[in-house]
Structures are given as structure tokens and as C-alpha cells.
Short mmCIF file of C-alpha atoms and ligand atoms in Angstrom, two decimals:
data_model
loop_
_atom_site.label_atom_id
_atom_site.label_comp_id
_atom_site.label_asym_id
_atom_site.label_seq_id
_atom_site.Cartn_x
_atom_site.Cartn_y
_atom_site.Cartn_z
CA MET A 30 -0.01 -0.15 -0.03
CA MET A 31 1.90 3.04 -1.19
CA ARG A 32 -0.11 6.39 -0.66
CA ASN A 33 0.66 9.18 -2.84
CA TYR A 34 0.76 12.78 -1.34
CA ASP A 35 0.49 16.01 -2.71
CA ILE A 36 3.79 17.30 -1.16
CA ASP A 37 3.22 20.97 -2.21
CA GLU A 38 -0.09 21.22 -0.53
CA LEU A 39 1.44 19.41 2.50
CA ARG A 40 4.30 21.91 2.90
CA ARG A 41 1.74 24.79 2.45
CA LEU A 42 -0.64 23.27 5.19
CA ASP A 43 2.68 22.85 7.25
CA VAL A 44 3.36 26.51 7.20
CA ALA A 45 -0.08 27.52 7.66
CA HIS A 46 -1.01 25.38 10.46
CA HIS A 47 1.72 23.23 12.00
CA LEU A 48 4.12 24.29 14.77
CA PRO A 49 6.80 21.85 14.66
CA PRO A 50 9.01 20.70 17.87
CA GLN A 51 12.23 22.32 18.88
CA ALA A 52 12.18 24.40 15.58
CA ASP A 53 12.88 27.95 14.51
CA PHE A 54 9.21 28.65 13.30
CA ALA A 55 10.38 31.49 11.00
CA GLU A 56 12.98 29.31 9.50
CA ILE A 57 10.27 26.71 8.51
CA VAL A 58 8.30 29.48 6.85
CA ALA A 59 11.27 30.67 5.06
CA LEU A 60 11.91 27.35 3.87
CA GLY A 61 8.49 27.10 2.36
CA GLY A 62 7.65 24.02 4.91
CA SER A 63 9.52 21.10 6.42
CA ARG A 64 10.98 18.13 4.58
CA VAL A 65 8.05 15.87 4.51
CA ILE A 66 9.13 12.14 5.42
CA THR A 67 6.55 9.92 3.63
CA ARG A 68 7.78 6.37 4.41
CA ALA A 69 10.81 4.25 5.70
CA GLN A 70 11.92 0.90 5.46
CA GLY A 71 14.95 -0.92 7.12
CA VAL A 72 17.65 1.96 7.75
CA TYR A 73 16.04 4.16 5.17
CA ILE A 74 13.70 6.82 5.25
CA GLU A 75 12.33 8.72 2.08
CA ASP A 76 11.22 12.35 1.55
CA GLY A 77 8.50 13.77 -0.42
CA GLU A 78 10.90 14.55 -3.17
CA GLY A 79 11.53 10.87 -3.35
CA LEU A 80 15.44 11.32 -1.83
CA ARG A 81 16.16 7.99 -0.07
CA ILE A 82 18.10 9.02 2.93
CA LEU A 83 19.93 6.61 5.06
CA ASP A 84 18.79 7.29 8.58
CA ALA A 85 21.91 7.33 10.74
CA MET A 86 19.81 8.89 13.56
CA ALA A 87 17.49 6.02 14.01
CA GLY A 88 14.66 8.58 13.68
CA LEU A 89 15.51 10.60 16.81
CA TRP A 90 17.80 8.07 18.48
CA CYS A 91 15.20 5.56 18.91
CA VAL A 92 14.27 3.23 15.98
CA GLN A 93 16.56 0.35 17.28
CA VAL A 94 15.02 -2.45 15.27
CA GLY A 95 14.87 -0.32 11.98
CA TYR A 96 11.52 0.64 9.95
CA GLY A 97 8.87 -1.37 8.47
CA ARG A 98 8.78 -4.44 11.14
CA ARG A 99 5.42 -6.03 10.52
CA GLU A 100 5.59 -7.71 13.79
CA LEU A 101 5.01 -4.41 15.42
CA ALA A 102 2.30 -3.36 13.38
CA ASP A 103 0.61 -6.87 14.19
CA ALA A 104 1.16 -6.49 17.91
CA ALA A 105 -0.62 -3.04 17.79
CA HIS A 106 -3.31 -4.31 15.62
CA ALA A 107 -4.04 -7.46 17.62
CA GLN A 108 -4.04 -5.39 20.88
CA MET A 109 -6.24 -2.43 19.46
CA LEU A 110 -8.91 -5.29 18.71
CA GLU A 111 -8.71 -6.94 21.82
CA LEU A 112 -8.34 -3.82 24.41
CA PRO A 113 -7.34 -0.52 22.74
CA TYR A 114 -7.25 1.25 25.99
CA TYR A 115 -7.76 0.94 29.66
CA ASN A 116 -6.29 2.87 32.42
CA GLY A 117 -4.39 2.01 35.64
CA PHE A 118 -6.09 4.35 37.96
CA PHE A 119 -9.02 2.47 39.37
CA LYS A 120 -6.99 -0.48 40.87
CA THR A 121 -6.91 -1.88 37.28
CA ALA A 122 -4.17 -2.87 35.01
CA THR A 123 -3.73 -4.50 31.54
CA PRO A 124 -1.99 -7.51 30.52
CA PRO A 125 0.52 -5.88 28.33
CA ALA A 126 1.59 -3.23 31.21
CA ILE A 127 2.04 -5.92 33.65
CA THR A 128 4.03 -8.09 31.19
CA LEU A 129 6.14 -5.20 30.11
CA ALA A 130 6.84 -4.08 33.68
CA ALA A 131 8.14 -7.66 34.49
CA LYS A 132 10.11 -7.72 31.23
CA VAL A 133 11.88 -4.26 32.04
CA ALA A 134 12.67 -5.66 35.56
CA GLU A 135 14.16 -8.72 34.20
CA LEU A 136 16.37 -6.63 31.58
CA THR A 137 17.83 -4.69 34.72
CA GLY A 138 18.82 -8.13 36.25
CA TYR A 139 15.92 -7.44 38.86
CA ARG A 140 18.15 -4.49 40.46
CA LEU A 141 15.52 -2.22 39.51
CA PRO A 142 12.45 -4.40 39.68
CA HIS A 143 9.51 -1.88 39.96
CA VAL A 144 8.36 0.00 36.82
CA PHE A 145 6.34 3.00 36.35
CA PHE A 146 5.09 4.04 32.95
CA SER A 147 4.69 7.38 31.14
CA ASN A 148 4.46 8.28 27.47
CA SER A 149 7.84 10.20 26.94
CA GLY A 150 11.24 10.55 28.22
CA SER A 151 10.44 13.79 29.59
CA GLU A 152 7.60 12.62 31.67
CA ALA A 153 9.55 9.59 32.82
CA VAL A 154 12.22 12.06 34.19
CA ASP A 155 9.41 14.19 35.75
CA THR A 156 8.37 10.88 37.41
CA ALA A 157 11.54 10.18 38.73
CA MET A 158 11.97 13.67 40.34
CA ARG A 159 8.50 13.30 41.91
CA MET A 160 9.39 9.72 43.32
CA VAL A 161 12.72 11.25 44.60
CA ARG A 162 11.03 13.98 46.56
CA ARG A 163 8.38 11.50 47.95
CA TYR A 164 11.05 9.05 48.90
CA TRP A 165 12.88 11.55 50.95
CA ASP A 166 9.56 12.83 52.64
CA LEU A 167 8.93 9.35 53.57
CA LYS A 168 12.28 8.70 54.74
CA GLY A 169 12.04 11.51 57.21
CA GLU A 170 14.57 13.76 55.29
CA PRO A 171 12.18 16.32 53.83
CA GLY A 172 15.04 18.73 53.62
CA ARG A 173 16.49 16.85 50.72
CA THR A 174 14.76 18.81 47.93
CA GLN A 175 17.66 19.85 45.62
CA PHE A 176 19.01 18.22 42.38
CA ILE A 177 22.48 18.08 40.88
CA ALA A 178 22.78 17.72 37.25
CA ARG A 179 25.35 18.35 34.49
CA THR A 180 25.99 21.06 32.05
CA ASN A 181 24.86 20.25 28.60
CA GLY A 182 22.90 17.44 29.89
CA TYR A 183 19.50 16.84 28.18
CA HIS A 184 16.73 15.29 30.25
CA GLY A 185 13.61 16.55 28.28
CA THR A 186 11.42 19.58 27.82
CA THR A 187 8.70 19.63 30.31
CA ILE A 188 9.32 22.28 32.97
CA GLY A 189 10.84 19.68 35.48
CA SER A 190 12.92 17.79 33.13
CA MET A 191 14.06 20.87 31.32
CA SER A 192 15.18 22.50 34.42
CA LEU A 193 17.34 19.37 35.09
CA GLY A 194 18.77 19.65 31.68
CA GLY A 195 21.91 21.94 31.24
CA MET A 196 21.58 23.44 27.86
CA ALA A 197 22.07 27.05 28.07
CA ARG A 198 19.84 27.45 24.96
CA MET A 199 16.91 26.07 26.41
CA HIS A 200 17.45 27.53 29.96
CA ALA A 201 17.32 31.02 28.42
CA GLN A 202 13.43 30.58 27.80
CA GLY A 203 12.47 28.96 31.03
CA PRO A 204 10.46 28.81 33.22
CA HIS A 205 12.53 26.85 35.67
CA LEU A 206 12.14 24.81 38.85
CA PRO A 207 14.10 26.12 41.69
CA GLY A 208 16.56 24.05 43.73
CA ILE A 209 18.65 22.45 40.63
CA SER A 210 22.29 23.32 39.88
CA HIS A 211 24.84 21.81 37.42
CA VAL A 212 28.29 20.40 37.63
CA ARG A 213 30.64 20.18 34.86
CA GLN A 214 30.11 17.82 31.95
CA PRO A 215 33.06 15.05 31.18
CA TYR A 216 33.54 16.69 27.65
CA GLY A 217 37.13 15.74 27.08
CA PHE A 218 37.53 17.11 23.42
CA GLY A 219 36.05 20.38 24.30
CA GLU A 220 36.97 21.11 27.76
CA ALA A 221 39.88 18.89 29.01
CA GLU A 222 42.35 21.86 28.07
CA GLY A 223 45.16 19.44 27.81
CA LEU A 224 44.65 17.46 30.85
CA ASP A 225 44.93 13.65 30.49
CA ASP A 226 41.97 11.52 31.40
CA ALA A 227 43.05 10.85 35.01
CA ALA A 228 43.80 14.52 35.79
CA PHE A 229 40.45 15.56 33.93
CA VAL A 230 38.50 13.17 35.98
CA ALA A 231 40.03 14.49 39.10
CA VAL A 232 38.99 18.02 38.23
CA LEU A 233 35.41 16.81 37.52
CA ALA A 234 35.09 14.87 40.69
CA GLN A 235 36.27 17.99 42.76
CA ASP A 236 33.61 20.13 40.88
CA LEU A 237 30.95 17.62 42.12
CA GLU A 238 32.51 17.70 45.75
CA ASP A 239 32.46 21.32 45.76
CA ARG A 240 28.94 21.69 44.38
CA ILE A 241 27.72 19.17 47.03
CA ALA A 242 29.62 21.16 49.93
CA ALA A 243 28.06 24.49 48.64
CA VAL A 244 24.59 22.90 48.62
CA GLY A 245 24.91 20.98 51.66
CA ALA A 246 24.74 17.08 51.14
CA HIS A 247 21.72 16.95 53.60
CA ASN A 248 19.69 19.29 51.12
CA ILE A 249 20.47 17.12 47.99
CA ALA A 250 17.74 14.52 46.89
CA ALA A 251 19.60 13.10 43.88
CA PHE A 252 22.28 13.47 41.15
CA VAL A 253 20.89 12.91 37.72
CA ALA A 254 22.89 12.07 34.68
CA GLU A 255 22.79 10.21 31.28
CA PRO A 256 25.61 7.46 31.05
CA VAL A 257 26.77 9.04 27.93
CA GLN A 258 25.19 12.47 26.92
CA GLY A 259 23.32 12.07 23.80
CA ALA A 260 21.65 15.23 22.66
CA GLY A 261 24.48 17.16 24.09
CA GLY A 262 26.65 15.69 21.41
CA VAL A 263 27.78 12.29 22.11
CA ILE A 264 29.81 13.24 25.16
CA ILE A 265 31.43 10.12 26.15
CA PRO A 266 33.11 10.26 29.68
CA PRO A 267 36.95 9.77 29.93
CA ALA A 268 37.92 6.39 31.52
CA GLY A 269 37.65 6.37 35.24
CA TYR A 270 34.70 9.00 35.35
CA TRP A 271 31.90 6.97 36.68
CA ASP A 272 34.23 5.08 39.08
CA ALA A 273 35.25 8.42 40.65
CA ILE A 274 31.68 10.15 40.53
CA VAL A 275 29.49 7.27 41.90
CA PRO A 276 31.29 6.94 45.22
CA ILE A 277 30.97 10.65 45.81
CA VAL A 278 27.29 10.50 45.35
CA ARG A 279 27.02 7.55 47.33
CA ARG A 280 29.33 8.80 50.26
CA HIS A 281 26.96 11.77 50.71
CA GLY A 282 23.65 9.55 50.69
CA ILE A 283 22.45 11.21 47.48
CA LEU A 284 20.23 9.11 45.14
CA LEU A 285 21.62 8.16 41.89
CA VAL A 286 19.17 8.74 38.74
CA MET A 287 20.53 7.51 35.44
CA ASP A 288 18.48 8.98 32.30
CA GLU A 289 18.75 5.88 29.97
CA VAL A 290 16.28 7.38 27.39
CA ILE A 291 19.07 7.11 24.75
CA CYS A 292 21.49 4.66 26.18
CA GLY A 293 18.81 2.19 27.09
CA PHE A 294 17.88 -0.76 24.88
CA GLY A 295 21.32 -1.78 23.42
CA ARG A 296 22.79 1.35 22.31
CA LEU A 297 26.07 1.00 24.03
CA GLY A 298 26.15 -2.96 23.71
CA ALA A 299 24.31 -3.62 27.07
CA TRP A 300 20.47 -3.51 27.67
CA PHE A 301 21.31 -0.37 29.64
CA GLY A 302 24.09 2.05 29.73
CA HIS A 303 24.61 1.74 33.49
CA GLN A 304 25.30 -2.02 32.90
CA HIS A 305 27.98 -1.18 30.27
CA PHE A 306 29.73 1.08 32.90
CA GLY A 307 29.01 -1.34 35.92
CA ILE A 308 27.11 1.34 37.90
CA SER A 309 24.08 0.46 40.36
CA PRO A 310 21.87 3.31 40.08
CA ASP A 311 18.67 3.76 42.35
CA ILE A 312 16.34 4.86 39.42
CA ILE A 313 16.65 4.93 35.71
CA THR A 314 14.36 6.38 33.06
CA MET A 315 13.82 4.94 29.65
CA ALA A 316 11.98 5.68 26.47
CA LYS A 317 12.82 5.85 22.65
CA GLY A 318 14.34 2.31 22.19
CA ILE A 319 11.92 0.67 24.58
CA SER A 320 9.29 0.49 21.46
CA SER A 321 11.77 1.55 18.78
CA GLY A 322 9.71 4.70 18.64
CA TYR A 323 6.70 2.92 16.99
CA LEU A 324 4.50 4.20 19.74
CA PRO A 325 5.23 6.60 22.63
CA ILE A 326 5.90 4.84 25.83
CA SER A 327 8.33 5.56 28.61
CA ALA A 328 9.31 4.00 32.17
CA THR A 329 10.97 4.79 35.38
CA ALA A 330 12.34 1.77 37.11
CA VAL A 331 13.41 1.84 40.76
CA THR A 332 15.13 -0.25 43.42
CA ALA A 333 13.17 -2.53 45.92
CA GLU A 334 14.19 -0.16 48.49
CA ILE A 335 12.48 2.76 46.81
CA ALA A 336 9.37 0.89 45.96
CA GLU A 337 9.09 -0.34 49.57
CA THR A 338 9.47 3.06 50.95
CA LEU A 339 6.82 4.59 48.42
CA ARG A 340 4.61 1.84 49.55
CA THR A 341 4.67 3.11 53.14
CA GLY A 342 3.18 6.50 52.05
CA GLY A 343 -0.33 5.92 50.91
CA GLU A 344 -1.30 7.19 47.48
CA PHE A 345 1.47 8.42 45.18
CA ALA A 346 -0.44 11.32 43.53
CA HIS A 347 1.22 10.95 40.25
CA GLY A 348 0.26 9.29 37.02
CA TYR A 349 -0.88 9.75 33.38
CA THR A 350 -4.17 8.90 31.49
CA TYR A 351 -1.92 6.85 29.19
CA SER A 352 0.42 5.20 31.84
CA GLY A 353 1.08 1.73 30.72
CA HIS A 354 -1.16 2.19 27.47
CA PRO A 355 -1.94 -1.39 26.37
CA VAL A 356 -1.08 -0.79 22.78
CA ALA A 357 2.09 0.89 23.41
CA ALA A 358 3.16 -1.70 25.85
CA ALA A 359 2.15 -4.30 23.53
CA VAL A 360 4.44 -2.86 20.85
CA ALA A 361 7.24 -2.56 23.52
CA LEU A 362 7.20 -6.15 24.25
CA ALA A 363 7.25 -7.11 20.40
CA ASN A 364 10.14 -4.97 19.92
CA ILE A 365 11.80 -6.36 22.93
CA ALA A 366 11.24 -9.86 21.62
CA ILE A 367 12.72 -8.82 18.39
CA MET A 368 15.92 -7.43 19.88
CA GLU A 369 16.17 -10.81 21.92
CA ARG A 370 15.60 -13.01 18.98
CA GLU A 371 18.01 -11.19 16.77
CA GLY A 372 20.65 -10.72 19.36
CA LEU A 373 20.89 -6.97 18.64
CA VAL A 374 22.43 -6.07 22.06
CA ALA A 375 25.48 -8.55 21.80
CA ARG A 376 25.54 -7.45 18.10
CA VAL A 377 26.27 -4.08 19.22
CA ALA A 378 28.85 -4.89 21.63
CA ASP A 379 30.66 -7.51 19.52
CA ASP A 380 30.45 -6.47 16.03
CA LEU A 381 28.68 -3.27 14.97
CA GLY A 382 30.25 -1.02 17.81
CA PRO A 383 33.77 -1.86 16.98
CA TYR A 384 32.79 -1.85 13.21
CA LEU A 385 31.43 1.73 13.59
CA ALA A 386 34.58 2.81 15.41
CA ALA A 387 36.87 1.65 12.74
CA ALA A 388 34.57 3.16 9.91
CA LEU A 389 34.61 6.58 11.66
CA ALA A 390 38.51 6.53 12.03
CA ARG A 391 38.47 6.91 8.00
CA LEU A 392 37.30 10.64 8.63
CA LYS A 393 40.18 11.50 10.79
CA PRO A 394 42.33 12.85 7.90
CA GLN A 395 39.52 15.07 6.79
CA THR A 396 40.90 18.69 6.96
CA PHE A 397 37.99 20.03 9.21
CA VAL A 398 37.82 16.99 11.59
CA GLY A 399 39.31 17.43 14.95
CA GLU A 400 38.28 14.13 16.48
CA VAL A 401 35.92 11.19 16.01
CA ARG A 402 34.68 8.98 18.77
CA SER A 403 32.03 6.40 19.31
CA ILE A 404 30.76 4.08 22.06
CA GLY A 405 28.52 1.13 21.02
CA LEU A 406 26.37 2.50 18.07
CA LEU A 407 26.70 6.33 19.32
CA GLY A 408 29.15 8.26 17.26
CA ALA A 409 30.45 11.91 16.87
CA VAL A 410 32.51 13.85 14.62
CA GLU A 411 34.04 17.08 15.76
CA ILE A 412 34.31 19.82 13.24
CA VAL A 413 37.23 22.35 13.73
CA ALA A 414 38.53 25.24 11.83
CA ASP A 415 42.01 24.39 12.09
CA LYS A 416 43.15 20.99 12.56
CA ALA A 417 46.79 22.12 13.39
CA THR A 418 45.68 24.24 16.40
CA GLY A 419 42.41 22.88 17.17
CA ARG A 420 40.72 26.24 16.67
CA ARG A 421 36.81 26.16 16.43
CA PHE A 422 34.64 27.95 14.03
CA GLY A 423 33.12 30.80 15.81
CA PRO A 424 32.20 33.11 17.25
CA GLU A 425 29.60 30.75 18.59
CA PRO A 426 29.36 26.93 18.14
CA GLY A 427 26.91 25.93 15.34
CA THR A 428 28.09 27.81 12.36
CA ALA A 429 29.84 24.92 10.61
CA GLY A 430 27.92 21.89 11.96
CA PRO A 431 24.72 22.63 10.08
CA ILE A 432 26.58 23.27 6.79
CA VAL A 433 28.05 19.83 6.87
CA ARG A 434 24.84 18.15 8.10
CA ASP A 435 22.71 19.70 5.22
CA ALA A 436 25.45 18.66 2.78
CA ALA A 437 25.24 14.94 4.42
CA ILE A 438 21.48 14.90 3.82
CA ALA A 439 21.76 16.19 0.28
CA ARG A 440 24.28 13.21 -0.39
CA GLY A 441 21.59 10.78 1.31
CA VAL A 442 22.71 10.32 4.98
CA MET A 443 20.69 11.88 8.02
CA VAL A 444 23.17 12.98 10.73
CA ARG A 445 22.25 15.64 13.41
CA ALA A 446 24.39 18.63 13.96
CA VAL A 447 25.02 19.54 17.63
CA GLY A 448 26.84 22.94 17.55
CA ASP A 449 29.93 21.90 15.50
CA LYS A 450 29.74 18.35 16.28
CA LEU A 451 27.85 15.71 13.94
CA VAL A 452 26.23 12.94 15.88
CA MET A 453 24.88 9.70 14.78
CA CYS A 454 22.92 6.79 16.27
CA PRO A 455 22.29 4.28 13.53
CA PRO A 456 19.39 1.51 13.98
CA LEU A 457 20.94 -1.73 15.49
CA ILE A 458 20.06 -3.59 12.60
CA ILE A 459 22.57 -1.80 10.36
CA SER A 460 24.82 -3.79 8.05
CA HIS A 461 28.49 -3.29 7.76
CA ALA A 462 28.00 -2.17 4.11
CA GLU A 463 25.57 0.62 5.29
CA ILE A 464 27.74 1.82 8.09
CA ASP A 465 30.31 2.12 5.31
CA LEU A 466 28.02 3.95 3.22
CA ILE A 467 27.55 6.48 6.06
CA ILE A 468 30.99 7.25 6.11
CA ASP A 469 31.42 7.43 2.27
CA ARG A 470 28.53 9.97 2.15
CA LEU A 471 30.07 12.00 4.90
CA GLU A 472 33.31 12.19 3.00
CA LEU A 473 31.46 13.58 0.08
CA ALA A 474 29.42 15.84 2.36
CA PHE A 475 32.85 17.44 3.82
CA ALA A 476 34.02 17.78 0.18
CA ASP A 477 30.96 19.53 -0.70
CA ALA A 478 30.99 21.81 2.20
CA THR A 479 34.56 22.83 1.88
CA PRO A 480 34.26 25.97 -0.02
CA ALA A 481 31.52 27.28 2.52
CA LEU A 482 33.92 26.21 5.49
CA LEU A 483 36.89 27.95 3.98
CA ALA A 484 34.71 31.04 3.41
CA LEU A 485 33.79 30.83 7.18
CA GLY A 486 37.34 31.18 8.02
CA GLY A 487 38.45 27.43 8.13
CA ALA A 488 42.18 26.82 7.35
CA PRO A 489 43.04 24.96 4.28
CA ALA A 490 44.71 21.65 4.23
N1 PXG B 512 16.01 12.28 28.52
C1 PXG B 512 17.07 11.98 27.44
C2 PXG B 512 18.46 11.54 27.90
C3 PXG B 512 16.80 12.39 26.16
O1 PXG B 512 17.72 12.07 25.28
C4 PXG B 512 14.70 12.83 26.92
C5 PXG B 512 15.05 12.70 28.27
C6 PXG B 512 13.18 13.38 26.66
O2 PXG B 512 12.59 12.47 25.96
P1 PXG B 512 11.22 12.96 25.29
O3 PXG B 512 10.58 11.60 24.76
O4 PXG B 512 10.40 13.82 26.18
O5 PXG B 512 11.73 13.78 23.78
C7 PXG B 512 15.41 12.80 25.93
C8 PXG B 512 15.20 13.14 24.52
C9 PXG B 512 18.25 15.89 20.04
C10 PXG B 512 17.13 15.60 20.82
O6 PXG B 512 18.18 17.30 19.67
C11 PXG B 512 17.15 14.59 21.79
C12 PXG B 512 16.03 14.23 22.47
C13 PXG B 512 14.83 14.82 22.17
C14 PXG B 512 14.72 15.61 21.13
C15 PXG B 512 15.76 15.98 20.34
O7 PXG B 512 19.18 15.42 20.03
N2 PXG B 512 16.31 13.36 23.41
#
């Protein structure tokens, strides 16, 4: 069933009526409407002009099993006919919600055996924030209200999750929750200033110690962090970072919340990012890959200790109409079944992760590439103006990245520009040949973008 769309009319209606997420509305108007994505199969998306684009972003960091999986459509179809909706408010639950909770608990190795459902990553993070506050009230430490998160972290767009995030651009717009402060991010390429890993880690650990001392440990409810920052530009912590940070959090009795919205569901070669790093958080949030983005669903998983404490407190006054939506939960279960059957998590660890790292290394000789890095199936390319000195394009980050990104899309590969970093996060079903194609197309994109980068002040080879 191939539908034909009147793309010009859709673009006209897009400008006339549709306000897209995280967008410069005026830019969309100037462009005469958004690029309309009409269909997708495997690792490819197709736009209204018929351009087939290799989707190296897995949608928005989420389509783990690739596009066009009939099993997921069948799971949704069957569940819609049997029970399209029921809620969890009336001492009721549905089979898919219960089964998915048990499955997620299993995937955490039963370290986080209790699971609360929401519909988006932002809501899962807000849920974690509310659980943390409630937990400390019930523990008799109601003064623990403050959160510490990290600069350039991303936790969502609701007022709670956005306040936790550390992106200056989003913070400028507010409104914010009070009681949240940020420590430095482990961004080696951008901020280590020549320190080796061990010395940089020591600086970051001291920054956290200082922040805790300034706020007062007994006022701090939780430290919230992504295992690897995704939206911030695939910021991979240096060796030893988590081994230094986690004991500090523990020593001060602060809860550790890990935001697994991007790192969860195989992205780093383990079911969850904290497992990859050998960390035992108190709470994790997940979304995106849990359903491969086929339907919106997210979750917040907690330790037995937290669940038992919440059980002492009467009603936990939090929940959404669609918490544990049966169709979304059924699709998530089918998605996880595909991932297990096809061994996708081990495939990232043993095969695709190393393959992507080796393929990315081909970009290192590029005139305007300062660093390539990857972990599992998350990769980044740092664009610099002068390779010899490491000088960045300026004055602000984000002048060069979009130029190369647009060139990449024109060459048929979808990557994302975060400032002057290109980031990628391909589906877990990608083949070696398709990874090679990403790199081939990025080479062409850098060649296409070279005149513009030189005009922007880039140093010639
Ligand atoms: N936590 C993390 C770690 C995320 O990456 C969210 C929470 C929020 O999820 P929802 O489902 O509420 O969007 C995210 C989302 C980008 C980009 O520009 C990244 C995200 C969302 C939108 C854009 O890379 N991550």
C-alpha cells in the first residue's frame, strides 16, 4: 500500500497550521515548509521529493529495530482489537502493562524491579523527580529537595525535566524549577584543556564535591545524569569518570538517577548504559528504544528499597491517562522480543560497535575533523576550523555543523548537528555495508562543504 501525497499542498499546510517541535518557526516558514518524510524501510527514510536517505539517527535516537517491522504493526493491531485502551487508576491494569513491567525488571537483572510507565522521556524524568521527593519525605528527610545535574545534559522539555537539563539555549527560555544546579560535563575534546584522562576526571570529581559542599549534602535529593550524554553531542566520559563520580554520590547519601532514554535498549552494547559502565543506580528512566519509537511509551524503574518506601506512604499522587497504555506496551514487548531473538544487544557490543569505530576513523584525515569518537552505536565527529591548532569555528558553536549536516542530507545520509559536532545513532539492525555508506557519504559531504567552510574562516589543508 503506497500512498501518494500532494507534497506541495502538505508543505503549504505545514506553514499555515503546524508548529513543529524544537524548531525555529520562522526558518520553517522561510523554507516554505518542512521536509516531509513519507515512508521508511530498514535503515532508510524517504522524503516527499523521493530522496532516499540512510537514517544514521534512527529517527531521533530511537528506531532500534529499523523501520517497517510487520511484527510491531501486528502487535498493535491485535491489541487494538482486543483492548485498545484501559487505565491504571481504578486499581486496574492491563496484561501488556504488567508483562512489560516484568520484562523491564528482568532486563535490569532485577536490580530495578519496579516499573512506572509514562509516555515520553520527559515524563519519565519528571516521574523520577517526583518519586525522589516523595521518597525523602517518607524517609523523614524532607530537607533533601535539591537536584544536581550536569551542564549540557539533556533530560527533556517539560518544566521539570528541562530544568534538570543543562543546555544554556533551552534554559534561556524558562520557566525553571528552583533547587537545581549543574556540575561540569565530562567533555574531554572540548573542555579538558590538555589534561590527561586521570587529571580531567580529578577536576570533574572535585567540581562535584565542591557543589555538594556548597548546597549541603543533607539538602540534596539526587544526582541525575545520562550514562553518555546524547543530545549534548555524544559526550563519552573519559576512563575512570563513573568510578570517581559514583562513590562521591554514595558517600553523601544522594540518590543516583541515570537517564537511559538514549543509552537504554542496546545502544552501548548492553541493555542499559549503566550496565555497560558497571554502575548500580537507584532509579533509571527509559523511552525511545523501548518501543523503537513505533509508539510513545516510557518508564521509570526503581530499586526494591525505593518501591518499598513509596509503599509506606499511601497514594503516590502522580500518573498519566496513558500510563502503561496497552497498545504501546504490547508494541514495546514485541520490540524487545525482536531485539532478543536477533541478538541485537550482543551484536552492538561484539560487532557493530567496533565496526562503527573503525569506519569513523576513516574521517580522521579530513581537513576539518578534529576528533571522531564512538561508543557502541553512538558516534560523533568534531568539526574544527584549524586542525593544527584545534581552533573552532565561531564566534559561537553551530556555524559549521549545520553546513556539513545539510550537505550530508543532500548526499543521502541523515545525521544531526549539535553545534559543530555531527552525531549519529544508527538502527541496531544496520549492516557493515550501510555503516560504510554513512562514512562514504560523510566524506562527500565534507568535500561539498569545503568551500563554505573555507569562506567561514577554515584553514586550508
Ligand atoms: N532524556 C534524554 C537522555 C533524552 O535524550 C529525553 C530525556 C526526553 O525524551 P522525550 O521523549 O520527552 O523527548 C531525551 C530526548 C536532540 C534531541 O536534539 C534529543 C532528544 C529529544 C529531542 C531532540 O538530539 N532526547
